[in-house]
Amino acid sequence: MEPAAAVPGEKYIATLDIGTTTIRCFIYAVNRDIGKLDVVGTAYEHVVLVYPAPGQVEIVPGKLWDSVIATIRNAIKDANLTAAQLTCLSISTQRNTFVCWNRLTGNVYHNFITWKDLRADELVRSWNNSLKLRALKFGATVLHFFTRSKRFLAGSVLKMMNPQVTLRLAWVLENNVDLQRDVKEGTVLYGTIDSWLLYRLRQGLDQTRTVEHISDVTNCTASGFYDPFGQEWAAWALKLFNIRVDQSASLWGTCCLEKGEVKITMGTGSFLNINTGVTCLASVHGLYPLVGYRLKTRNSSSELVYLMEGASNDNGSIIEWAMSIGLFTDPRETSQMALSVPDSDGVSFIPAFSGLGPPIRDDTAGTGFIGIKASTRKEHLVRALLESLAYRIALLYVCALKETNYTFKVIKVDGGVSRNDFICQTLADLTGLPVERGEITDSSALGAMFLAGLNVGIWLNKQELVDIRKIERVFQPNSANTARCLKSMRSWERAVDRFKLWYDADDQPN
């Protein structure tokens, strides 16, 4: 079949979205003059995860590359277009999944080590208990007392975490002999998925071709060794961990573009982001300051916007686990199952496969149900599980209230889990705020497309993006349910305390 002729006034943008489990490509047809925004082509491939040892989660670079190219080609074919008809390609990727490769040969030194990988867990615990880190935090506390600098406030509560790149990269540098040798020669490049893909795409078919090594600043700030306050690699972190260097998409998809707006992505993990404008805020409750975006278009001066982010990492793994034990066969049926019973029958579920993030911040917590009785049915267990996901998000929202002086008016949600009506309504009842769900819940891909389109001049300003975004449903808070929801959440928090573990001198759980 011959490719379709271009429609006058219509532009086509391809968006590549690489998640933890799926690679997707969307082809958008855009006509600014009539406010048109349609998906005309789609394709997807599964991300093949490799588990070389307990707690280790990897992606083979060659397989990822083949899947990326196949997905782009198939989406273009589905849209009945040619690559030449595309105005641009935008990319949205999972953060903190990284690889190291040789800039002369293009060869990789190891598989991608994903953000869910726990191989550096011992290093994380060791560093968090180390005298070096305690001294660093104490020094930052003193400096903050005298200077009141937000940078030093952030340093005073610094904590190493598995999802950050820092200690996983330090682990690789300690355990890969080839990498150790070539680092001394200065031929090693490090990058997250976005950086590696940009490098490969610009090389074309010649992997020995040297091209500029670039990355997205939002990926850099999430790594753990980039200073969002100074907009540079953090010298203290690089020296401390012996790392040498030479140098957020769904925010746009939900149009959370003004200071004080809040959005929550509910996908493989839950991520709460607050737009803090041009101010980089520090957190004492476990939220993390990030660069939301840096934008310079043809029609505007450079714009730098910051975020505060809190994360709960276990949505996807919990849902997969629940299906594997037979609680349900399709996640889409869970909302109705939860609504079929008036409450959870006193059952609580603690979602801590990767520990409990802020504000609890316990990496050793256990996972499980508590309160099961003879009257407990499968529907009660499903309701308890969904409630726990909403409670974790609500705790992040409470952190946001404590960390900022903003008055929030609405919560915008996106991601596959946001399709669950029960979770969205529970979140509205817990926070007392309307929960707004867009017509397109794949907001990372949509946001990357918005940014790319703005950059090439398809749209002239951010307000045009707000106008074109469509809202599918708004969940209004039910004040009659708020007290009951908060009471259940307090009971859940007490149950959390019973699932916390601690370690003795031999690192054995008690």
Short mmCIF file of C-alpha atoms in Angstrom, two decimals:
data_model
loop_
_atom_site.label_atom_id
_atom_site.label_comp_id
_atom_site.label_asym_id
_atom_site.label_seq_id
_atom_site.Cartn_x
_atom_site.Cartn_y
_atom_site.Cartn_z
CA MET A 1 0.00 0.00 0.00
CA GLU A 2 1.27 3.44 -0.95
CA PRO A 3 1.95 5.90 1.90
CA ALA A 4 -0.78 8.48 2.41
CA ALA A 5 -0.35 11.93 0.94
CA ALA A 6 0.31 14.66 3.49
CA VAL A 7 -2.82 16.58 4.52
CA PRO A 8 -2.39 20.34 4.02
CA GLY A 9 -1.62 22.07 7.34
CA GLU A 10 -1.10 18.76 9.13
CA LYS A 11 2.13 17.82 10.88
CA TYR A 12 3.18 14.40 12.13
CA ILE A 13 5.17 13.80 15.30
CA ALA A 14 6.46 10.40 16.44
CA THR A 15 6.81 9.79 20.17
CA LEU A 16 8.85 6.92 21.53
CA ASP A 17 7.94 5.96 25.11
CA ILE A 18 10.21 3.42 26.82
CA GLY A 19 8.74 2.21 30.09
CA THR A 20 9.87 -0.49 32.46
CA THR A 21 7.82 -3.19 30.75
CA THR A 22 6.73 -1.79 27.37
CA ILE A 23 8.15 0.17 24.44
CA ARG A 24 5.48 2.15 22.62
CA CYS A 25 5.50 4.48 19.67
CA PHE A 26 2.67 6.87 18.83
CA ILE A 27 2.30 8.89 15.64
CA TYR A 28 0.33 12.07 16.27
CA ALA A 29 -1.37 14.09 13.55
CA VAL A 30 -1.44 17.75 14.56
CA ASN A 31 -3.19 20.70 12.95
CA ARG A 32 -2.78 23.80 15.08
CA ASP A 33 -5.21 25.89 13.03
CA ILE A 34 -8.21 23.68 13.82
CA GLY A 35 -7.03 22.33 17.20
CA LYS A 36 -6.59 18.80 15.88
CA LEU A 37 -4.61 16.23 17.86
CA ASP A 38 -5.14 12.59 16.85
CA VAL A 39 -3.16 9.39 17.22
CA VAL A 40 -2.94 7.94 13.70
CA GLY A 41 -0.41 5.17 14.27
CA THR A 42 0.69 2.98 17.19
CA ALA A 43 2.99 0.05 17.84
CA TYR A 44 4.47 -1.59 20.89
CA GLU A 45 6.98 -4.20 21.98
CA HIS A 46 7.62 -5.73 25.39
CA VAL A 47 10.80 -4.86 27.27
CA VAL A 48 12.59 -8.14 27.95
CA LEU A 49 13.91 -8.00 31.51
CA VAL A 50 16.80 -10.24 32.58
CA TYR A 51 17.25 -11.44 36.17
CA PRO A 52 20.87 -12.68 36.48
CA ALA A 53 20.66 -13.00 40.27
CA PRO A 54 18.10 -12.33 43.02
CA GLY A 55 17.45 -8.59 43.20
CA GLN A 56 19.23 -7.86 39.91
CA VAL A 57 17.12 -6.58 36.99
CA GLU A 58 18.72 -5.85 33.61
CA ILE A 59 17.92 -5.11 29.96
CA VAL A 60 20.10 -6.37 27.10
CA PRO A 61 21.10 -3.25 25.06
CA GLY A 62 21.06 -5.03 21.69
CA LYS A 63 17.55 -6.38 22.26
CA LEU A 64 16.34 -2.99 23.43
CA TRP A 65 17.76 -1.34 20.32
CA ASP A 66 16.13 -3.88 17.99
CA SER A 67 12.79 -3.41 19.76
CA VAL A 68 13.03 0.37 19.56
CA ILE A 69 13.71 0.36 15.81
CA ALA A 70 10.97 -2.20 15.17
CA THR A 71 8.45 -0.20 17.20
CA ILE A 72 9.17 3.03 15.33
CA ARG A 73 8.97 1.31 11.94
CA ASN A 74 5.72 -0.46 12.79
CA ALA A 75 4.09 2.74 14.09
CA ILE A 76 5.02 4.61 10.90
CA LYS A 77 3.61 1.70 8.88
CA ASP A 78 0.42 1.69 10.96
CA ALA A 79 0.00 5.41 10.24
CA ASN A 80 0.50 4.71 6.51
CA LEU A 81 3.29 7.28 6.39
CA THR A 82 6.99 7.39 5.59
CA ALA A 83 9.74 8.47 7.95
CA ALA A 84 10.33 11.51 5.74
CA GLN A 85 6.82 12.76 6.53
CA LEU A 86 7.59 13.03 10.25
CA THR A 87 8.35 16.51 11.54
CA CYS A 88 10.35 15.15 14.49
CA LEU A 89 10.82 12.25 16.92
CA SER A 90 10.35 12.83 20.65
CA ILE A 91 11.59 10.41 23.32
CA SER A 92 10.33 9.67 26.82
CA THR A 93 12.17 7.05 28.88
CA GLN A 94 12.28 5.46 32.30
CA ARG A 95 14.79 7.23 34.50
CA ASN A 96 17.87 5.89 36.30
CA THR A 97 18.32 2.81 34.10
CA PHE A 98 21.89 3.12 32.84
CA VAL A 99 24.69 1.53 30.83
CA CYS A 100 28.38 2.23 30.15
CA TRP A 101 29.89 1.94 26.67
CA ASN A 102 33.14 2.57 24.83
CA ARG A 103 33.15 5.75 22.77
CA LEU A 104 35.69 4.32 20.28
CA THR A 105 34.07 0.96 19.57
CA GLY A 106 30.48 1.44 20.69
CA ASN A 107 30.69 -1.80 22.71
CA VAL A 108 28.80 -1.89 26.00
CA TYR A 109 30.48 -3.08 29.18
CA HIS A 110 27.35 -4.51 30.78
CA ASN A 111 23.60 -4.76 30.33
CA PHE A 112 21.38 -1.85 31.27
CA ILE A 113 20.99 -1.91 35.04
CA THR A 114 17.40 -0.87 35.70
CA TRP A 115 16.07 1.49 38.33
CA LYS A 116 14.44 -1.50 40.08
CA ASP A 117 17.80 -3.27 40.53
CA LEU A 118 18.91 -3.93 44.13
CA ARG A 119 22.50 -5.12 43.60
CA ALA A 120 23.85 -2.10 45.47
CA ASP A 121 21.57 -2.63 48.46
CA GLU A 122 24.47 -3.50 50.76
CA LEU A 123 26.33 -0.38 49.61
CA VAL A 124 23.22 1.73 50.19
CA ARG A 125 22.86 0.53 53.78
CA SER A 126 26.59 0.81 54.40
CA TRP A 127 26.82 4.37 53.10
CA ASN A 128 23.69 5.51 54.95
CA ASN A 129 25.31 4.30 58.20
CA SER A 130 28.83 5.49 57.35
CA LEU A 131 30.81 8.13 59.22
CA LYS A 132 31.56 9.89 55.91
CA LEU A 133 27.91 10.47 55.11
CA ARG A 134 27.11 11.44 58.69
CA ALA A 135 29.94 13.96 58.63
CA LEU A 136 28.70 15.32 55.29
CA LYS A 137 25.17 15.73 56.65
CA PHE A 138 26.45 17.35 59.84
CA GLY A 139 28.54 19.81 57.85
CA ALA A 140 25.54 20.62 55.66
CA THR A 141 23.43 21.18 58.80
CA VAL A 142 25.95 23.65 60.17
CA LEU A 143 26.24 25.47 56.85
CA HIS A 144 22.45 25.66 56.55
CA PHE A 145 22.24 27.17 60.04
CA PHE A 146 24.53 30.02 59.03
CA THR A 147 23.56 30.48 55.37
CA ARG A 148 19.89 29.30 55.29
CA SER A 149 20.70 27.91 51.84
CA LYS A 150 18.21 25.35 50.54
CA ARG A 151 21.11 23.43 49.00
CA PHE A 152 22.59 22.77 52.44
CA LEU A 153 19.16 21.95 53.88
CA ALA A 154 18.84 19.22 51.25
CA GLY A 155 22.33 17.97 52.13
CA SER A 156 21.48 17.79 55.83
CA VAL A 157 18.88 15.06 55.20
CA LEU A 158 20.72 13.29 52.38
CA LYS A 159 19.98 9.59 52.06
CA MET A 160 21.26 7.08 49.51
CA MET A 161 18.54 5.10 47.70
CA ASN A 162 18.56 2.07 45.41
CA PRO A 163 16.60 3.73 42.56
CA GLN A 164 19.30 6.41 42.19
CA VAL A 165 22.16 5.67 39.81
CA THR A 166 24.94 6.69 42.23
CA LEU A 167 25.67 3.49 44.13
CA ARG A 168 24.68 1.10 41.36
CA LEU A 169 27.23 2.86 39.13
CA ALA A 170 29.78 2.72 41.96
CA TRP A 171 29.08 -1.04 42.24
CA VAL A 172 29.71 -1.52 38.51
CA LEU A 173 32.95 0.46 38.67
CA GLU A 174 34.13 -1.77 41.52
CA ASN A 175 33.19 -5.05 39.85
CA ASN A 176 33.87 -4.68 36.11
CA VAL A 177 37.58 -5.14 35.26
CA ASP A 178 37.26 -3.97 31.63
CA LEU A 179 35.46 -0.84 32.76
CA GLN A 180 38.13 -0.09 35.36
CA ARG A 181 40.84 -0.35 32.70
CA ASP A 182 39.13 1.85 30.11
CA VAL A 183 38.04 4.50 32.62
CA LYS A 184 41.74 5.19 33.12
CA GLU A 185 42.11 5.59 29.34
CA GLY A 186 39.20 8.04 29.20
CA THR A 187 37.22 6.02 26.65
CA VAL A 188 34.14 5.19 28.77
CA LEU A 189 30.79 6.89 28.36
CA TYR A 190 27.99 6.55 30.92
CA GLY A 191 24.37 7.27 30.15
CA THR A 192 20.77 6.55 30.95
CA ILE A 193 18.49 5.17 28.23
CA ASP A 194 17.81 8.60 26.72
CA SER A 195 21.53 9.39 26.39
CA TRP A 196 22.43 5.99 24.92
CA LEU A 197 19.57 6.12 22.40
CA LEU A 198 20.47 9.64 21.28
CA TYR A 199 24.07 8.52 20.81
CA ARG A 200 23.10 5.43 18.79
CA LEU A 201 20.52 7.23 16.65
CA ARG A 202 23.00 9.94 15.70
CA GLN A 203 25.71 7.38 14.92
CA GLY A 204 23.51 5.77 12.30
CA LEU A 205 24.89 2.44 11.12
CA ASP A 206 28.48 3.16 12.21
CA GLN A 207 28.91 2.39 15.91
CA THR A 208 32.53 3.57 15.82
CA ARG A 209 31.49 7.05 14.72
CA THR A 210 32.11 9.61 17.48
CA VAL A 211 29.17 11.93 18.07
CA GLU A 212 28.34 14.44 20.77
CA HIS A 213 27.40 12.78 24.07
CA ILE A 214 24.29 14.54 25.42
CA SER A 215 21.59 13.84 27.97
CA ASP A 216 18.34 15.27 29.23
CA VAL A 217 18.73 17.39 32.38
CA THR A 218 15.66 15.82 34.01
CA ASN A 219 17.37 12.42 33.80
CA CYS A 220 20.58 13.91 35.18
CA THR A 221 18.94 15.40 38.27
CA ALA A 222 17.30 12.08 39.14
CA SER A 223 20.63 10.23 39.07
CA GLY A 224 21.68 11.23 42.58
CA PHE A 225 24.97 12.92 41.64
CA TYR A 226 23.72 16.01 39.84
CA ASP A 227 23.16 19.23 41.80
CA PRO A 228 19.79 20.76 40.78
CA PHE A 229 20.56 23.91 42.77
CA GLY A 230 23.80 24.66 40.92
CA GLN A 231 22.81 22.99 37.61
CA GLU A 232 26.01 20.96 37.49
CA TRP A 233 27.38 17.55 38.41
CA ALA A 234 27.81 17.47 42.19
CA ALA A 235 31.56 17.58 42.86
CA TRP A 236 31.16 16.17 46.38
CA ALA A 237 29.30 13.09 45.09
CA LEU A 238 31.74 12.43 42.25
CA LYS A 239 34.69 12.59 44.63
CA LEU A 240 32.98 10.59 47.36
CA PHE A 241 32.05 7.72 45.04
CA ASN A 242 35.05 7.97 42.70
CA ILE A 243 32.94 8.77 39.65
CA ARG A 244 34.42 10.86 36.85
CA VAL A 245 32.28 12.90 34.45
CA ASP A 246 33.00 15.41 31.72
CA GLN A 247 29.88 17.18 31.76
CA SER A 248 10.05 15.18 33.15
CA ALA A 249 7.71 14.31 30.25
CA SER A 250 4.34 13.46 31.91
CA LEU A 251 4.39 16.92 33.52
CA TRP A 252 3.75 18.28 30.04
CA GLY A 253 1.25 15.59 29.12
CA THR A 254 -0.98 16.56 32.04
CA CYS A 255 -0.28 20.26 31.35
CA CYS A 256 0.92 20.74 34.92
CA LEU A 257 2.82 23.81 33.77
CA GLU A 258 2.16 26.46 36.41
CA LYS A 259 3.80 26.92 39.80
CA GLY A 260 1.88 25.12 42.54
CA GLU A 261 0.19 22.59 40.25
CA VAL A 262 0.45 18.94 41.23
CA LYS A 263 0.24 15.76 39.17
CA ILE A 264 0.47 12.11 40.10
CA THR A 265 1.63 9.43 37.69
CA MET A 266 0.33 5.97 38.58
CA GLY A 267 2.08 3.37 36.47
CA THR A 268 4.79 0.89 37.36
CA GLY A 269 5.34 3.20 40.34
CA SER A 270 3.51 6.20 41.76
CA PHE A 271 5.21 9.58 41.37
CA LEU A 272 3.92 12.80 42.84
CA ASN A 273 5.33 15.96 41.24
CA ILE A 274 4.81 19.55 42.33
CA ASN A 275 5.69 22.34 39.94
CA THR A 276 7.80 24.74 42.06
CA GLY A 277 8.48 27.20 39.26
CA VAL A 278 11.91 28.80 39.13
CA THR A 279 12.64 27.90 42.78
CA CYS A 280 14.53 24.70 43.66
CA LEU A 281 13.13 23.65 47.04
CA ALA A 282 14.78 21.40 49.62
CA SER A 283 12.92 18.66 51.47
CA VAL A 284 13.21 17.23 54.97
CA HIS A 285 10.45 14.65 54.46
CA GLY A 286 12.00 12.62 51.68
CA LEU A 287 10.82 14.43 48.56
CA TYR A 288 13.50 15.05 45.93
CA PRO A 289 14.23 18.31 44.07
CA LEU A 290 14.45 17.83 40.30
CA VAL A 291 14.61 19.88 37.15
CA GLY A 292 11.15 19.59 35.62
CA TYR A 293 12.22 20.93 32.26
CA ARG A 294 14.57 23.33 30.55
CA LEU A 295 12.99 24.88 27.49
CA LYS A 296 14.23 27.24 24.83
CA THR A 297 11.98 27.59 21.81
CA ARG A 298 12.20 29.73 18.71
CA ASN A 299 9.70 32.17 20.16
CA SER A 300 10.77 32.44 23.80
CA SER A 301 13.76 32.94 26.04
CA SER A 302 15.22 30.04 28.01
CA GLU A 303 12.94 28.75 30.77
CA LEU A 304 14.00 26.53 33.69
CA VAL A 305 11.35 24.96 35.93
CA TYR A 306 11.86 22.78 39.01
CA LEU A 307 9.86 19.99 40.64
CA MET A 308 9.59 18.32 44.00
CA GLU A 309 9.07 14.58 43.57
CA GLY A 310 8.05 11.78 45.87
CA ALA A 311 7.88 8.18 44.73
CA SER A 312 6.38 4.82 45.66
CA ASN A 313 7.92 2.18 43.43
CA ASP A 314 5.79 -0.94 43.70
CA ASN A 315 2.50 -0.47 41.81
CA GLY A 316 3.42 -2.68 38.87
CA SER A 317 5.09 -5.47 40.85
CA ILE A 318 2.20 -5.60 43.35
CA ILE A 319 -0.43 -5.88 40.62
CA GLU A 320 1.58 -8.58 38.83
CA TRP A 321 2.04 -10.47 42.10
CA ALA A 322 -1.69 -10.26 42.90
CA MET A 323 -2.51 -11.71 39.48
CA SER A 324 0.08 -14.47 39.92
CA ILE A 325 -1.61 -15.70 43.12
CA GLY A 326 -5.09 -15.54 41.59
CA LEU A 327 -6.63 -12.50 43.28
CA PHE A 328 -7.79 -11.35 39.84
CA THR A 329 -7.03 -12.10 36.19
CA ASP A 330 -7.35 -8.60 34.72
CA PRO A 331 -6.43 -5.33 36.52
CA ARG A 332 -9.44 -3.68 34.88
CA GLU A 333 -11.80 -5.79 37.01
CA THR A 334 -10.29 -4.70 40.33
CA SER A 335 -12.21 -1.43 40.68
CA GLN A 336 -15.57 -3.20 40.47
CA MET A 337 -14.36 -5.93 42.84
CA ALA A 338 -13.38 -3.31 45.41
CA LEU A 339 -16.69 -1.48 45.05
CA SER A 340 -18.67 -4.71 45.50
CA VAL A 341 -17.92 -4.69 49.26
CA PRO A 342 -18.52 -1.76 51.66
CA ASP A 343 -15.04 -1.96 53.21
CA SER A 344 -12.00 -4.21 53.46
CA ASP A 345 -13.42 -6.19 56.41
CA GLY A 346 -10.63 -4.82 58.60
CA VAL A 347 -7.88 -6.13 56.30
CA SER A 348 -4.81 -4.00 55.52
CA PHE A 349 -2.18 -4.60 52.86
CA ILE A 350 1.36 -3.27 53.18
CA PRO A 351 2.93 -2.62 49.71
CA ALA A 352 6.66 -2.79 50.37
CA PHE A 353 8.37 -5.08 47.86
CA SER A 354 10.91 -2.26 47.42
CA GLY A 355 10.56 -0.92 50.94
CA LEU A 356 8.48 2.08 51.93
CA GLY A 357 9.40 5.48 50.54
CA PRO A 358 8.74 8.96 51.93
CA PRO A 359 7.67 9.93 54.48
CA ILE A 360 8.11 6.48 56.10
CA ARG A 361 11.46 5.82 54.38
CA ASP A 362 12.04 2.23 55.50
CA ASP A 363 13.91 0.15 52.92
CA THR A 364 13.62 -3.01 55.06
CA ALA A 365 9.84 -3.12 55.53
CA GLY A 366 7.98 -6.31 54.73
CA THR A 367 4.96 -6.86 52.48
CA GLY A 368 1.73 -8.67 53.33
CA PHE A 369 -1.87 -8.72 54.50
CA ILE A 370 -2.89 -8.31 58.12
CA GLY A 371 -6.33 -8.67 59.70
CA ILE A 372 -7.62 -11.61 57.63
CA LYS A 373 -10.64 -13.30 59.26
CA ALA A 374 -12.94 -16.17 58.42
CA SER A 375 -15.33 -13.65 56.85
CA THR A 376 -12.68 -12.22 54.53
CA ARG A 377 -13.32 -12.77 50.82
CA LYS A 378 -11.21 -12.18 47.76
CA GLU A 379 -12.97 -8.85 47.15
CA HIS A 380 -11.88 -7.61 50.59
CA LEU A 381 -8.27 -8.45 49.79
CA VAL A 382 -8.43 -6.62 46.46
CA ARG A 383 -10.00 -3.59 48.12
CA ALA A 384 -7.28 -3.57 50.80
CA LEU A 385 -4.61 -3.79 48.10
CA LEU A 386 -6.03 -0.88 46.08
CA GLU A 387 -6.54 1.19 49.23
CA SER A 388 -2.87 0.71 50.12
CA LEU A 389 -1.80 2.17 46.77
CA ALA A 390 -4.04 5.20 47.38
CA TYR A 391 -2.72 5.58 50.94
CA ARG A 392 0.88 5.66 49.74
CA ILE A 393 -0.02 8.43 47.29
CA ALA A 394 -1.94 10.30 50.00
CA LEU A 395 1.15 10.21 52.25
CA LEU A 396 3.18 11.78 49.45
CA TYR A 397 0.51 14.48 49.16
CA VAL A 398 0.77 15.15 52.92
CA CYS A 399 4.54 15.56 52.43
CA ALA A 400 3.84 18.08 49.68
CA LEU A 401 1.62 20.11 52.00
CA LYS A 402 4.34 20.16 54.66
CA GLU A 403 7.14 21.07 52.24
CA THR A 404 5.42 23.94 50.44
CA ASN A 405 3.09 26.80 51.21
CA TYR A 406 1.04 26.16 48.10
CA THR A 407 -2.74 25.86 48.08
CA PHE A 408 -3.56 23.00 45.75
CA LYS A 409 -6.80 23.13 43.77
CA VAL A 410 -6.78 19.92 41.76
CA ILE A 411 -4.73 16.76 41.36
CA LYS A 412 -4.03 15.68 37.79
CA VAL A 413 -3.42 11.95 37.34
CA ASP A 414 -2.03 9.85 34.53
CA GLY A 415 -0.59 6.37 33.95
CA GLY A 416 -2.25 3.00 33.54
CA VAL A 417 -3.29 2.67 37.19
CA SER A 418 -5.13 6.00 36.96
CA ARG A 419 -7.73 4.12 34.91
CA ASN A 420 -8.84 2.54 38.18
CA ASP A 421 -11.91 4.52 39.27
CA PHE A 422 -11.77 3.19 42.84
CA ILE A 423 -8.22 4.47 43.42
CA CYS A 424 -9.01 7.87 41.88
CA GLN A 425 -12.15 8.34 43.98
CA THR A 426 -10.37 7.20 47.15
CA LEU A 427 -7.59 9.68 46.44
CA ALA A 428 -10.15 12.47 45.98
CA ASP A 429 -11.85 11.57 49.27
CA LEU A 430 -8.55 11.39 51.18
CA THR A 431 -7.18 14.73 49.91
CA GLY A 432 -10.44 16.65 49.58
CA LEU A 433 -9.39 17.72 46.08
CA PRO A 434 -10.88 16.96 42.66
CA VAL A 435 -8.87 14.33 40.82
CA GLU A 436 -8.65 15.08 37.10
CA ARG A 437 -7.96 12.29 34.61
CA GLY A 438 -7.04 13.18 31.05
CA GLU A 439 -8.49 11.49 28.01
CA ILE A 440 -4.98 10.22 27.22
CA THR A 441 -3.41 8.54 30.25
CA ASP A 442 -0.11 7.84 28.46
CA SER A 443 1.00 11.33 29.43
CA SER A 444 4.75 10.70 29.20
CA ALA A 445 4.44 10.09 25.46
CA LEU A 446 1.98 12.96 25.09
CA GLY A 447 4.22 15.31 27.07
CA ALA A 448 7.30 14.47 25.02
CA MET A 449 5.27 15.15 21.89
CA PHE A 450 4.04 18.50 23.28
CA LEU A 451 7.61 19.57 24.07
CA ALA A 452 8.88 18.52 20.64
CA GLY A 453 6.01 20.27 18.87
CA LEU A 454 6.57 23.46 20.84
CA ASN A 455 10.28 23.32 20.08
CA VAL A 456 9.79 23.05 16.31
CA GLY A 457 7.10 25.72 16.21
CA ILE A 458 3.94 23.64 15.69
CA TRP A 459 2.55 25.33 18.82
CA LEU A 460 3.55 28.86 19.77
CA ASN A 461 3.06 28.80 23.56
CA LYS A 462 2.12 26.59 26.51
CA GLN A 463 -1.44 27.89 26.69
CA GLU A 464 -2.18 26.28 23.32
CA LEU A 465 -1.22 22.93 24.86
CA VAL A 466 -3.54 23.49 27.82
CA ASP A 467 -6.37 24.32 25.40
CA ILE A 468 -5.86 21.20 23.28
CA ARG A 469 -5.65 18.72 26.20
CA LYS A 470 -8.91 16.86 26.80
CA ILE A 471 -10.21 15.81 30.24
CA GLU A 472 -11.94 12.43 30.39
CA ARG A 473 -13.30 12.55 33.96
CA VAL A 474 -13.05 14.52 37.20
CA PHE A 475 -13.55 12.65 40.49
CA GLN A 476 -15.09 15.02 43.02
CA PRO A 477 -14.32 14.45 46.72
CA ASN A 478 -17.22 13.02 48.71
CA SER A 479 -17.11 14.72 52.09
CA ALA A 480 -19.35 12.01 53.56
CA ASN A 481 -16.61 9.44 52.90
CA THR A 482 -13.61 11.53 53.98
CA ALA A 483 -13.77 10.74 57.70
CA ARG A 484 -14.16 7.02 57.03
CA CYS A 485 -11.28 7.01 54.53
CA LEU A 486 -8.97 8.89 56.92
CA LYS A 487 -9.87 6.53 59.78
CA SER A 488 -9.04 3.53 57.58
CA MET A 489 -5.77 5.17 56.57
CA ARG A 490 -4.80 5.71 60.24
CA SER A 491 -5.48 2.01 60.86
CA TRP A 492 -3.31 1.15 57.84
CA GLU A 493 -0.47 3.32 59.18
CA ARG A 494 -0.57 1.38 62.46
CA ALA A 495 -0.39 -1.85 60.46
CA VAL A 496 2.67 -0.50 58.61
CA ASP A 497 4.55 -0.23 61.90
CA ARG A 498 4.09 -3.97 62.42
CA PHE A 499 5.73 -4.75 59.07
CA LYS A 500 8.91 -2.78 59.64
CA LEU A 501 12.09 -4.85 59.99
CA TRP A 502 15.44 -3.97 61.44
CA TYR A 503 18.92 -5.40 60.99
CA ASP A 504 21.47 -6.52 63.53
CA ALA A 505 25.25 -6.20 63.21
CA ASP A 506 25.37 -9.16 60.82
CA ASP A 507 22.70 -7.61 58.59
CA GLN A 508 20.20 -10.30 59.49
CA PRO A 509 16.55 -9.29 59.83
CA ASN A 510 15.06 -9.58 63.32
#
